[in-house]
Amino acid sequence: MAVGIFDSGLGGLTVLNAVTGRLPDTALVYFGDNAHAPYGVRDADDIYQLTTRGVQCLFDEGCDLVILACNTASAAALRRMQESWVPKDKRVLGVFVPLIEALTERKWGDNSPPRPVAVETVALFATPATVSSRAFQRELAFRAIGVDVEAQPCAGVVDAIEMGDMILADALVRSHVEALLRRMPKPQAAILGCTHYPLVEEVFRDALGPDVAVYSQPDLVAEALADYLARHPDKRGGGSGSKFLTTGNPKSVSNKATQFLRRRIEFQKAEMP
Ligand code: DGL
């Protein structure tokens, strides 16, 4: 038994890396649906079908707890999965809430009414599917009032990263930041709302300038997971180490993952149900 980490491709490795650092004794199984990435240009039903098939693979690997380390799946599929698909003895958690808790300086379980918070202008960078779902704004509205969110659908960035074309990814990030800053010239905070974006975080920071507080998910999600496992130790599972599964080509996915994480990662071929 292990904790499962799901993404459409390589982005969730940024979360896996942070979780490995924060919880080194927790066994992890990573599932990247590289054959079907990017998810961010698909419709909600398609994302739901692919996500449930991938998460089923992780259940079959013995994971009782799966983290959707994918904002697109968290935005477009998680609620439907929790309402009608996840078996009673399993849990599937998304990656939005830790980010919003950090932004609004709220603690888990604080169910008090929404209130004004320090941050009033927020730039959201995410995939087209995440932006059009408005899931981020919905979750934020449960906790905070008076926050102006300007969202930029960052078409092409995930494809470029999946292809390993970091020059293209760099250029696309800069043009998306520029487009957003034309509409909101001085955001106080920026949300990197896609788990692929920490791989180009320095480009976002550089393009946004030093006055914008950048919120990136991996450490926040790892901390929230540590907190969750302290409250639900039965979901941690036994064993140690990590296993990596991909629906793509294991050799090329392993090479790109090794390049991103700067340590050798070996993927095995996963068969989706
Ligand atoms: N890492 C996924 C996310 O956080 C990327 C989605 C995609 O495949 O477009 O949204």
PDB file of C-alpha atoms and ligand atoms in Angstrom:
ATOM      1  CA  MET A   1       0.000   0.000   0.000  1.00  0.00           C
ATOM      2  CA  ALA A   2       1.268   3.478  -0.849  1.00  0.00           C
ATOM      3  CA  VAL A   3       0.022   6.997  -1.502  1.00  0.00           C
ATOM      4  CA  GLY A   4      -0.841   7.511  -5.180  1.00  0.00           C
ATOM      5  CA  ILE A   5       0.051  10.666  -7.096  1.00  0.00           C
ATOM      6  CA  PHE A   6      -1.758  11.265 -10.384  1.00  0.00           C
ATOM      7  CA  ASP A   7      -1.070  13.732 -13.189  1.00  0.00           C
ATOM      8  CA  SER A   8      -1.746  13.967 -16.900  1.00  0.00           C
ATOM      9  CA  GLY A   9       2.012  13.849 -17.426  1.00  0.00           C
ATOM     10  CA  LEU A  10       5.219  15.080 -15.877  1.00  0.00           C
ATOM     11  CA  GLY A  11       3.932  18.034 -13.837  1.00  0.00           C
ATOM     12  CA  GLY A  12       2.881  15.994 -10.824  1.00  0.00           C
ATOM     13  CA  LEU A  13       6.538  15.060 -10.353  1.00  0.00           C
ATOM     14  CA  THR A  14       6.990  18.539  -8.842  1.00  0.00           C
ATOM     15  CA  VAL A  15       4.495  17.491  -6.160  1.00  0.00           C
ATOM     16  CA  LEU A  16       6.054  14.033  -5.785  1.00  0.00           C
ATOM     17  CA  ASN A  17       9.455  15.636  -5.252  1.00  0.00           C
ATOM     18  CA  ALA A  18       8.159  17.888  -2.492  1.00  0.00           C
ATOM     19  CA  VAL A  19       6.286  14.997  -0.856  1.00  0.00           C
ATOM     20  CA  THR A  20       9.441  12.833  -0.954  1.00  0.00           C
ATOM     21  CA  GLY A  21      11.353  15.641   0.781  1.00  0.00           C
ATOM     22  CA  ARG A  22       8.661  16.253   3.415  1.00  0.00           C
ATOM     23  CA  LEU A  23       7.664  12.596   4.015  1.00  0.00           C
ATOM     24  CA  PRO A  24      10.721  10.506   3.075  1.00  0.00           C
ATOM     25  CA  ASP A  25       9.344   7.333   4.708  1.00  0.00           C
ATOM     26  CA  THR A  26       6.062   7.332   2.769  1.00  0.00           C
ATOM     27  CA  ALA A  27       5.827   4.908  -0.159  1.00  0.00           C
ATOM     28  CA  LEU A  28       4.531   6.581  -3.339  1.00  0.00           C
ATOM     29  CA  VAL A  29       3.187   5.372  -6.663  1.00  0.00           C
ATOM     30  CA  TYR A  30       3.237   7.980  -9.447  1.00  0.00           C
ATOM     31  CA  PHE A  31       0.927   7.723 -12.453  1.00  0.00           C
ATOM     32  CA  GLY A  32       1.498   9.990 -15.459  1.00  0.00           C
ATOM     33  CA  ASP A  33      -1.020   9.735 -18.301  1.00  0.00           C
ATOM     34  CA  ASN A  34       1.549  11.035 -20.798  1.00  0.00           C
ATOM     35  CA  ALA A  35      -0.202   9.290 -23.700  1.00  0.00           C
ATOM     36  CA  HIS A  36      -3.189  11.619 -23.265  1.00  0.00           C
ATOM     37  CA  ALA A  37      -1.501  14.845 -22.076  1.00  0.00           C
ATOM     38  CA  PRO A  38      -2.301  17.659 -22.185  1.00  0.00           C
ATOM     39  CA  TYR A  39      -5.659  17.462 -20.419  1.00  0.00           C
ATOM     40  CA  GLY A  40      -6.044  21.247 -20.377  1.00  0.00           C
ATOM     41  CA  VAL A  41      -7.473  21.426 -23.893  1.00  0.00           C
ATOM     42  CA  ARG A  42     -10.023  18.623 -23.348  1.00  0.00           C
ATOM     43  CA  ASP A  43     -13.643  18.941 -22.242  1.00  0.00           C
ATOM     44  CA  ALA A  44     -14.762  18.110 -18.705  1.00  0.00           C
ATOM     45  CA  ASP A  45     -16.253  14.717 -19.590  1.00  0.00           C
ATOM     46  CA  ASP A  46     -13.108  13.598 -21.360  1.00  0.00           C
ATOM     47  CA  ILE A  47     -10.976  14.724 -18.388  1.00  0.00           C
ATOM     48  CA  TYR A  48     -13.306  12.831 -16.022  1.00  0.00           C
ATOM     49  CA  GLN A  49     -13.063   9.606 -18.075  1.00  0.00           C
ATOM     50  CA  LEU A  50      -9.262   9.740 -18.310  1.00  0.00           C
ATOM     51  CA  THR A  51      -8.781  10.710 -14.664  1.00  0.00           C
ATOM     52  CA  THR A  52     -10.991   7.911 -13.308  1.00  0.00           C
ATOM     53  CA  ARG A  53      -9.153   5.348 -15.459  1.00  0.00           C
ATOM     54  CA  GLY A  54      -5.769   6.573 -14.221  1.00  0.00           C
ATOM     55  CA  VAL A  55      -6.854   6.713 -10.597  1.00  0.00           C
ATOM     56  CA  GLN A  56      -8.265   3.181 -10.935  1.00  0.00           C
ATOM     57  CA  CYS A  57      -4.741   2.021 -11.880  1.00  0.00           C
ATOM     58  CA  LEU A  58      -3.487   3.550  -8.619  1.00  0.00           C
ATOM     59  CA  PHE A  59      -6.259   1.838  -6.634  1.00  0.00           C
ATOM     60  CA  ASP A  60      -5.234  -1.429  -8.341  1.00  0.00           C
ATOM     61  CA  GLU A  61      -1.654  -0.757  -7.163  1.00  0.00           C
ATOM     62  CA  GLY A  62      -3.004  -0.787  -3.602  1.00  0.00           C
ATOM     63  CA  CYS A  63      -3.228   2.983  -3.012  1.00  0.00           C
ATOM     64  CA  ASP A  64      -6.042   3.930  -0.599  1.00  0.00           C
ATOM     65  CA  LEU A  65      -5.268   7.627  -0.918  1.00  0.00           C
ATOM     66  CA  VAL A  66      -4.654   9.355  -4.261  1.00  0.00           C
ATOM     67  CA  ILE A  67      -3.576  12.975  -4.718  1.00  0.00           C
ATOM     68  CA  LEU A  68      -4.738  14.496  -7.992  1.00  0.00           C
ATOM     69  CA  ALA A  69      -1.508  16.434  -8.587  1.00  0.00           C
ATOM     70  CA  CYS A  70      -3.227  17.992 -11.564  1.00  0.00           C
ATOM     71  CA  ASN A  71      -5.241  21.201 -11.299  1.00  0.00           C
ATOM     72  CA  THR A  72      -7.092  20.436 -14.510  1.00  0.00           C
ATOM     73  CA  ALA A  73      -8.373  17.105 -13.156  1.00  0.00           C
ATOM     74  CA  SER A  74      -8.999  18.684  -9.724  1.00  0.00           C
ATOM     75  CA  ALA A  75     -11.033  21.449 -11.406  1.00  0.00           C
ATOM     76  CA  ALA A  76     -12.906  19.430 -14.008  1.00  0.00           C
ATOM     77  CA  ALA A  77     -13.347  15.961 -12.487  1.00  0.00           C
ATOM     78  CA  LEU A  78     -12.729  15.760  -8.730  1.00  0.00           C
ATOM     79  CA  ARG A  79     -16.120  16.835  -7.453  1.00  0.00           C
ATOM     80  CA  ARG A  80     -17.943  14.410  -9.779  1.00  0.00           C
ATOM     81  CA  MET A  81     -15.534  11.611  -8.756  1.00  0.00           C
ATOM     82  CA  GLN A  82     -16.071  12.248  -5.047  1.00  0.00           C
ATOM     83  CA  GLU A  83     -19.842  12.414  -5.454  1.00  0.00           C
ATOM     84  CA  SER A  84     -20.381   9.266  -7.480  1.00  0.00           C
ATOM     85  CA  TRP A  85     -17.263   7.233  -8.206  1.00  0.00           C
ATOM     86  CA  VAL A  86     -14.709   6.976  -5.355  1.00  0.00           C
ATOM     87  CA  PRO A  87     -15.302   3.792  -3.280  1.00  0.00           C
ATOM     88  CA  LYS A  88     -16.047   4.327   0.438  1.00  0.00           C
ATOM     89  CA  ASP A  89     -12.682   2.940   1.611  1.00  0.00           C
ATOM     90  CA  LYS A  90     -10.639   5.176  -0.743  1.00  0.00           C
ATOM     91  CA  ARG A  91      -9.888   8.910  -0.758  1.00  0.00           C
ATOM     92  CA  VAL A  92      -9.034  11.189  -3.669  1.00  0.00           C
ATOM     93  CA  LEU A  93      -7.815  14.708  -2.826  1.00  0.00           C
ATOM     94  CA  GLY A  94      -7.096  17.676  -5.096  1.00  0.00           C
ATOM     95  CA  VAL A  95      -4.426  20.370  -5.062  1.00  0.00           C
ATOM     96  CA  PHE A  96      -6.455  23.604  -5.034  1.00  0.00           C
ATOM     97  CA  VAL A  97      -7.366  23.872  -1.389  1.00  0.00           C
ATOM     98  CA  PRO A  98      -3.822  24.023   0.123  1.00  0.00           C
ATOM     99  CA  LEU A  99      -3.035  26.841  -2.290  1.00  0.00           C
ATOM    100  CA  ILE A 100      -6.145  28.823  -1.420  1.00  0.00           C
ATOM    101  CA  GLU A 101      -5.603  28.244   2.304  1.00  0.00           C
ATOM    102  CA  ALA A 102      -2.106  29.725   1.946  1.00  0.00           C
ATOM    103  CA  LEU A 103      -3.374  32.682  -0.081  1.00  0.00           C
ATOM    104  CA  THR A 104      -6.153  33.456   2.379  1.00  0.00           C
ATOM    105  CA  GLU A 105      -4.073  32.570   5.473  1.00  0.00           C
ATOM    106  CA  ARG A 106      -6.703  30.132   6.604  1.00  0.00           C
ATOM    107  CA  LYS A 107      -6.164  26.852   8.411  1.00  0.00           C
ATOM    108  CA  TRP A 108      -7.702  23.530   7.352  1.00  0.00           C
ATOM    109  CA  GLY A 109     -11.109  23.059   8.954  1.00  0.00           C
ATOM    110  CA  ASP A 110     -11.737  26.814   9.412  1.00  0.00           C
ATOM    111  CA  ASN A 111     -15.360  26.924   8.276  1.00  0.00           C
ATOM    112  CA  SER A 112     -16.077  30.492   9.354  1.00  0.00           C
ATOM    113  CA  PRO A 113     -17.799  32.742   6.783  1.00  0.00           C
ATOM    114  CA  PRO A 114     -15.738  34.300   3.975  1.00  0.00           C
ATOM    115  CA  ARG A 115     -13.907  37.465   5.062  1.00  0.00           C
ATOM    116  CA  PRO A 116     -11.640  40.165   3.574  1.00  0.00           C
ATOM    117  CA  VAL A 117      -8.004  39.020   3.342  1.00  0.00           C
ATOM    118  CA  ALA A 118      -4.675  40.813   2.894  1.00  0.00           C
ATOM    119  CA  VAL A 119      -4.425  40.035  -0.827  1.00  0.00           C
ATOM    120  CA  GLU A 120      -6.882  41.899  -3.081  1.00  0.00           C
ATOM    121  CA  THR A 121      -5.547  41.360  -6.600  1.00  0.00           C
ATOM    122  CA  VAL A 122      -4.531  37.893  -7.808  1.00  0.00           C
ATOM    123  CA  ALA A 123      -3.188  36.715 -11.150  1.00  0.00           C
ATOM    124  CA  LEU A 124      -4.093  33.108 -11.889  1.00  0.00           C
ATOM    125  CA  PHE A 125      -2.066  31.150 -14.453  1.00  0.00           C
ATOM    126  CA  ALA A 126      -3.571  27.785 -15.392  1.00  0.00           C
ATOM    127  CA  THR A 127      -4.594  25.547 -18.282  1.00  0.00           C
ATOM    128  CA  PRO A 128      -7.557  26.596 -20.466  1.00  0.00           C
ATOM    129  CA  ALA A 129      -9.776  23.889 -18.868  1.00  0.00           C
ATOM    130  CA  THR A 130      -8.905  24.991 -15.323  1.00  0.00           C
ATOM    131  CA  VAL A 131      -9.575  28.652 -16.158  1.00  0.00           C
ATOM    132  CA  SER A 132     -12.904  27.950 -17.829  1.00  0.00           C
ATOM    133  CA  SER A 133     -14.070  25.743 -14.914  1.00  0.00           C
ATOM    134  CA  ARG A 134     -13.795  28.767 -12.551  1.00  0.00           C
ATOM    135  CA  ALA A 135     -13.080  26.199  -9.793  1.00  0.00           C
ATOM    136  CA  PHE A 136     -10.382  28.404  -8.291  1.00  0.00           C
ATOM    137  CA  GLN A 137     -12.720  31.380  -7.943  1.00  0.00           C
ATOM    138  CA  ARG A 138     -15.427  29.097  -6.489  1.00  0.00           C
ATOM    139  CA  GLU A 139     -13.105  27.692  -3.790  1.00  0.00           C
ATOM    140  CA  LEU A 140     -11.763  31.169  -3.052  1.00  0.00           C
ATOM    141  CA  ALA A 141     -15.286  32.565  -2.604  1.00  0.00           C
ATOM    142  CA  PHE A 142     -15.927  30.060   0.235  1.00  0.00           C
ATOM    143  CA  ARG A 143     -13.076  31.673   2.192  1.00  0.00           C
ATOM    144  CA  ALA A 144     -12.493  35.257   1.094  1.00  0.00           C
ATOM    145  CA  ILE A 145     -14.379  38.311  -0.130  1.00  0.00           C
ATOM    146  CA  GLY A 146     -13.174  41.281  -2.138  1.00  0.00           C
ATOM    147  CA  VAL A 147     -10.447  39.451  -4.075  1.00  0.00           C
ATOM    148  CA  ASP A 148     -10.161  40.402  -7.741  1.00  0.00           C
ATOM    149  CA  VAL A 149      -8.905  37.407  -9.774  1.00  0.00           C
ATOM    150  CA  GLU A 150      -7.589  37.841 -13.338  1.00  0.00           C
ATOM    151  CA  ALA A 151      -7.057  34.466 -14.996  1.00  0.00           C
ATOM    152  CA  GLN A 152      -4.778  33.699 -17.931  1.00  0.00           C
ATOM    153  CA  PRO A 153      -5.328  30.428 -19.841  1.00  0.00           C
ATOM    154  CA  CYS A 154      -1.746  29.429 -20.649  1.00  0.00           C
ATOM    155  CA  ALA A 155      -2.248  27.536 -23.908  1.00  0.00           C
ATOM    156  CA  GLY A 156       0.757  25.552 -25.107  1.00  0.00           C
ATOM    157  CA  VAL A 157       2.903  25.627 -21.955  1.00  0.00           C
ATOM    158  CA  VAL A 158       2.106  22.065 -20.849  1.00  0.00           C
ATOM    159  CA  ASP A 159       2.699  20.708 -24.404  1.00  0.00           C
ATOM    160  CA  ALA A 160       6.077  22.448 -24.567  1.00  0.00           C
ATOM    161  CA  ILE A 161       7.152  21.024 -21.197  1.00  0.00           C
ATOM    162  CA  GLU A 162       5.907  17.527 -22.106  1.00  0.00           C
ATOM    163  CA  MET A 163       7.959  17.738 -25.317  1.00  0.00           C
ATOM    164  CA  GLY A 164      10.969  18.910 -23.313  1.00  0.00           C
ATOM    165  CA  ASP A 165      11.109  22.141 -25.351  1.00  0.00           C
ATOM    166  CA  MET A 166      12.025  24.535 -22.557  1.00  0.00           C
ATOM    167  CA  ILE A 167      12.887  27.396 -24.931  1.00  0.00           C
ATOM    168  CA  LEU A 168       9.342  27.350 -26.269  1.00  0.00           C
ATOM    169  CA  ALA A 169       7.951  26.995 -22.720  1.00  0.00           C
ATOM    170  CA  ASP A 170       9.988  30.045 -21.636  1.00  0.00           C
ATOM    171  CA  ALA A 171       8.696  32.158 -24.554  1.00  0.00           C
ATOM    172  CA  LEU A 172       5.079  31.100 -23.984  1.00  0.00           C
ATOM    173  CA  VAL A 173       5.231  31.850 -20.249  1.00  0.00           C
ATOM    174  CA  ARG A 174       6.582  35.345 -20.942  1.00  0.00           C
ATOM    175  CA  SER A 175       3.848  36.084 -23.471  1.00  0.00           C
ATOM    176  CA  HIS A 176       1.108  34.805 -21.112  1.00  0.00           C
ATOM    177  CA  VAL A 177       2.466  36.923 -18.240  1.00  0.00           C
ATOM    178  CA  GLU A 178       2.611  39.959 -20.517  1.00  0.00           C
ATOM    179  CA  ALA A 179      -0.988  39.363 -21.646  1.00  0.00           C
ATOM    180  CA  LEU A 180      -2.209  39.159 -18.067  1.00  0.00           C
ATOM    181  CA  LEU A 181      -0.255  42.225 -16.918  1.00  0.00           C
ATOM    182  CA  ARG A 182      -1.935  44.232 -19.681  1.00  0.00           C
ATOM    183  CA  ARG A 183      -5.284  43.499 -18.000  1.00  0.00           C
ATOM    184  CA  MET A 184      -4.047  43.648 -14.362  1.00  0.00           C
ATOM    185  CA  PRO A 185      -0.839  45.715 -14.264  1.00  0.00           C
ATOM    186  CA  LYS A 186      -0.008  45.275 -10.568  1.00  0.00           C
ATOM    187  CA  PRO A 187      -1.238  41.996  -9.078  1.00  0.00           C
ATOM    188  CA  GLN A 188      -0.190  41.508  -5.456  1.00  0.00           C
ATOM    189  CA  ALA A 189      -0.003  37.751  -5.857  1.00  0.00           C
ATOM    190  CA  ALA A 190       0.296  35.201  -8.648  1.00  0.00           C
ATOM    191  CA  ILE A 191      -0.929  31.633  -8.492  1.00  0.00           C
ATOM    192  CA  LEU A 192       0.849  28.973 -10.540  1.00  0.00           C
ATOM    193  CA  GLY A 193      -2.292  26.861 -10.945  1.00  0.00           C
ATOM    194  CA  CYS A 194      -0.808  23.950 -12.876  1.00  0.00           C
ATOM    195  CA  THR A 195       1.650  21.424 -11.474  1.00  0.00           C
ATOM    196  CA  HIS A 196       3.778  21.683 -14.623  1.00  0.00           C
ATOM    197  CA  TYR A 197       4.518  25.365 -13.960  1.00  0.00           C
ATOM    198  CA  PRO A 198       6.990  24.908 -11.068  1.00  0.00           C
ATOM    199  CA  LEU A 199       9.281  23.489 -13.773  1.00  0.00           C
ATOM    200  CA  VAL A 200       9.336  27.023 -15.258  1.00  0.00           C
ATOM    201  CA  GLU A 201       8.783  28.891 -11.988  1.00  0.00           C
ATOM    202  CA  GLU A 202      11.895  31.035 -12.405  1.00  0.00           C
ATOM    203  CA  VAL A 203      10.579  32.289 -15.760  1.00  0.00           C
ATOM    204  CA  PHE A 204       7.251  33.254 -14.156  1.00  0.00           C
ATOM    205  CA  ARG A 205       9.083  35.028 -11.314  1.00  0.00           C
ATOM    206  CA  ASP A 206      11.354  36.873 -13.699  1.00  0.00           C
ATOM    207  CA  ALA A 207       8.497  37.969 -15.976  1.00  0.00           C
ATOM    208  CA  LEU A 208       6.285  39.039 -13.057  1.00  0.00           C
ATOM    209  CA  GLY A 209       8.994  41.024 -11.277  1.00  0.00           C
ATOM    210  CA  PRO A 210      10.010  41.176  -7.630  1.00  0.00           C
ATOM    211  CA  ASP A 211       6.853  42.864  -6.285  1.00  0.00           C
ATOM    212  CA  VAL A 212       4.514  39.927  -7.001  1.00  0.00           C
ATOM    213  CA  ALA A 213       4.255  37.145  -4.392  1.00  0.00           C
ATOM    214  CA  VAL A 214       4.282  33.853  -6.306  1.00  0.00           C
ATOM    215  CA  TYR A 215       2.340  30.896  -4.863  1.00  0.00           C
ATOM    216  CA  SER A 216       3.513  27.532  -6.138  1.00  0.00           C
ATOM    217  CA  GLN A 217       1.899  24.258  -5.160  1.00  0.00           C
ATOM    218  CA  PRO A 218       4.458  21.519  -4.441  1.00  0.00           C
ATOM    219  CA  ASP A 219       5.537  22.518  -0.900  1.00  0.00           C
ATOM    220  CA  LEU A 220       2.023  23.602   0.064  1.00  0.00           C
ATOM    221  CA  VAL A 221       0.544  20.274  -1.090  1.00  0.00           C
ATOM    222  CA  ALA A 222       3.301  18.280   0.661  1.00  0.00           C
ATOM    223  CA  GLU A 223       2.615  20.138   3.907  1.00  0.00           C
ATOM    224  CA  ALA A 224      -1.150  19.584   3.575  1.00  0.00           C
ATOM    225  CA  LEU A 225      -0.552  15.874   2.903  1.00  0.00           C
ATOM    226  CA  ALA A 226       1.677  15.577   5.993  1.00  0.00           C
ATOM    227  CA  ASP A 227      -1.106  17.176   8.016  1.00  0.00           C
ATOM    228  CA  TYR A 228      -3.732  14.849   6.479  1.00  0.00           C
ATOM    229  CA  LEU A 229      -1.666  11.710   7.150  1.00  0.00           C
ATOM    230  CA  ALA A 230      -1.079  12.777  10.757  1.00  0.00           C
ATOM    231  CA  ARG A 231      -4.869  12.859  11.128  1.00  0.00           C
ATOM    232  CA  HIS A 232      -5.451   9.675   9.030  1.00  0.00           C
ATOM    233  CA  PRO A 233      -2.422   7.427   9.657  1.00  0.00           C
ATOM    234  CA  ASP A 234      -4.279   4.407   8.202  1.00  0.00           C
ATOM    235  CA  LYS A 235      -4.042   6.017   4.730  1.00  0.00           C
ATOM    236  CA  ARG A 236      -0.246   6.177   4.753  1.00  0.00           C
ATOM    237  CA  GLY A 237       0.349   2.511   3.897  1.00  0.00           C
ATOM    238  CA  GLY A 238       3.517   0.547   4.459  1.00  0.00           C
ATOM    239  CA  GLY A 239       6.695   0.084   2.477  1.00  0.00           C
ATOM    240  CA  SER A 240       9.004   2.774   1.194  1.00  0.00           C
ATOM    241  CA  GLY A 241      10.407   4.119  -2.054  1.00  0.00           C
ATOM    242  CA  SER A 242       8.583   5.185  -5.188  1.00  0.00           C
ATOM    243  CA  LYS A 243       7.209   3.460  -8.257  1.00  0.00           C
ATOM    244  CA  PHE A 244       6.600   5.351 -11.505  1.00  0.00           C
ATOM    245  CA  LEU A 245       3.960   4.407 -14.068  1.00  0.00           C
ATOM    246  CA  THR A 246       3.232   6.028 -17.425  1.00  0.00           C
ATOM    247  CA  THR A 247       0.842   5.402 -20.279  1.00  0.00           C
ATOM    248  CA  GLY A 248       3.445   6.959 -22.591  1.00  0.00           C
ATOM    249  CA  ASN A 249       6.806   5.695 -23.769  1.00  0.00           C
ATOM    250  CA  PRO A 250       8.649   4.686 -20.555  1.00  0.00           C
ATOM    251  CA  LYS A 251      12.088   5.404 -22.008  1.00  0.00           C
ATOM    252  CA  SER A 252      11.432   8.956 -23.166  1.00  0.00           C
ATOM    253  CA  VAL A 253       9.278   9.781 -20.116  1.00  0.00           C
ATOM    254  CA  SER A 254      12.076   8.472 -17.826  1.00  0.00           C
ATOM    255  CA  ASN A 255      14.630  10.646 -19.614  1.00  0.00           C
ATOM    256  CA  LYS A 256      12.560  13.811 -19.313  1.00  0.00           C
ATOM    257  CA  ALA A 257      11.684  13.057 -15.661  1.00  0.00           C
ATOM    258  CA  THR A 258      15.380  12.521 -14.904  1.00  0.00           C
ATOM    259  CA  GLN A 259      16.193  15.844 -16.543  1.00  0.00           C
ATOM    260  CA  PHE A 260      13.497  17.675 -14.527  1.00  0.00           C
ATOM    261  CA  LEU A 261      14.171  16.130 -11.120  1.00  0.00           C
ATOM    262  CA  ARG A 262      17.953  15.854 -11.617  1.00  0.00           C
ATOM    263  CA  ARG A 263      17.989  12.279 -10.326  1.00  0.00           C
ATOM    264  CA  ARG A 264      17.450   9.011 -12.167  1.00  0.00           C
ATOM    265  CA  ILE A 265      13.764   8.142 -12.509  1.00  0.00           C
ATOM    266  CA  GLU A 266      12.658   4.860 -14.150  1.00  0.00           C
ATOM    267  CA  PHE A 267       9.099   4.669 -15.420  1.00  0.00           C
ATOM    268  CA  GLN A 268       7.264   1.423 -16.155  1.00  0.00           C
ATOM    269  CA  LYS A 269       4.494   1.034 -18.700  1.00  0.00           C
ATOM    270  CA  ALA A 270       0.979   1.297 -17.227  1.00  0.00           C
ATOM    271  CA  GLU A 271      -2.057  -0.259 -18.859  1.00  0.00           C
ATOM    272  CA  MET A 272      -5.178   1.813 -18.322  1.00  0.00           C
ATOM    273  CA  PRO A 273      -8.362  -0.164 -17.617  1.00  0.00           C
TER     274      PRO A 273
HETATM  275  N1  DGL B   1      -0.296  19.374 -14.500  1.00  0.00           N
HETATM  276  C1  DGL B   1      -1.636  19.566 -15.012  1.00  0.00           C
HETATM  277  C2  DGL B   1      -2.325  20.631 -14.172  1.00  0.00           C
HETATM  278  O1  DGL B   1      -1.933  20.847 -13.024  1.00  0.00           O
HETATM  279  C3  DGL B   1      -1.539  19.811 -16.481  1.00  0.00           C
HETATM  280  C4  DGL B   1      -2.797  19.578 -17.188  1.00  0.00           C
HETATM  281  C5  DGL B   1      -2.671  19.306 -18.662  1.00  0.00           C
HETATM  282  O2  DGL B   1      -2.322  18.168 -19.004  1.00  0.00           O
HETATM  283  O3  DGL B   1      -2.986  20.205 -19.447  1.00  0.00           O
HETATM  284  O4  DGL B   1      -3.269  21.256 -14.602  1.00  0.00           O
END
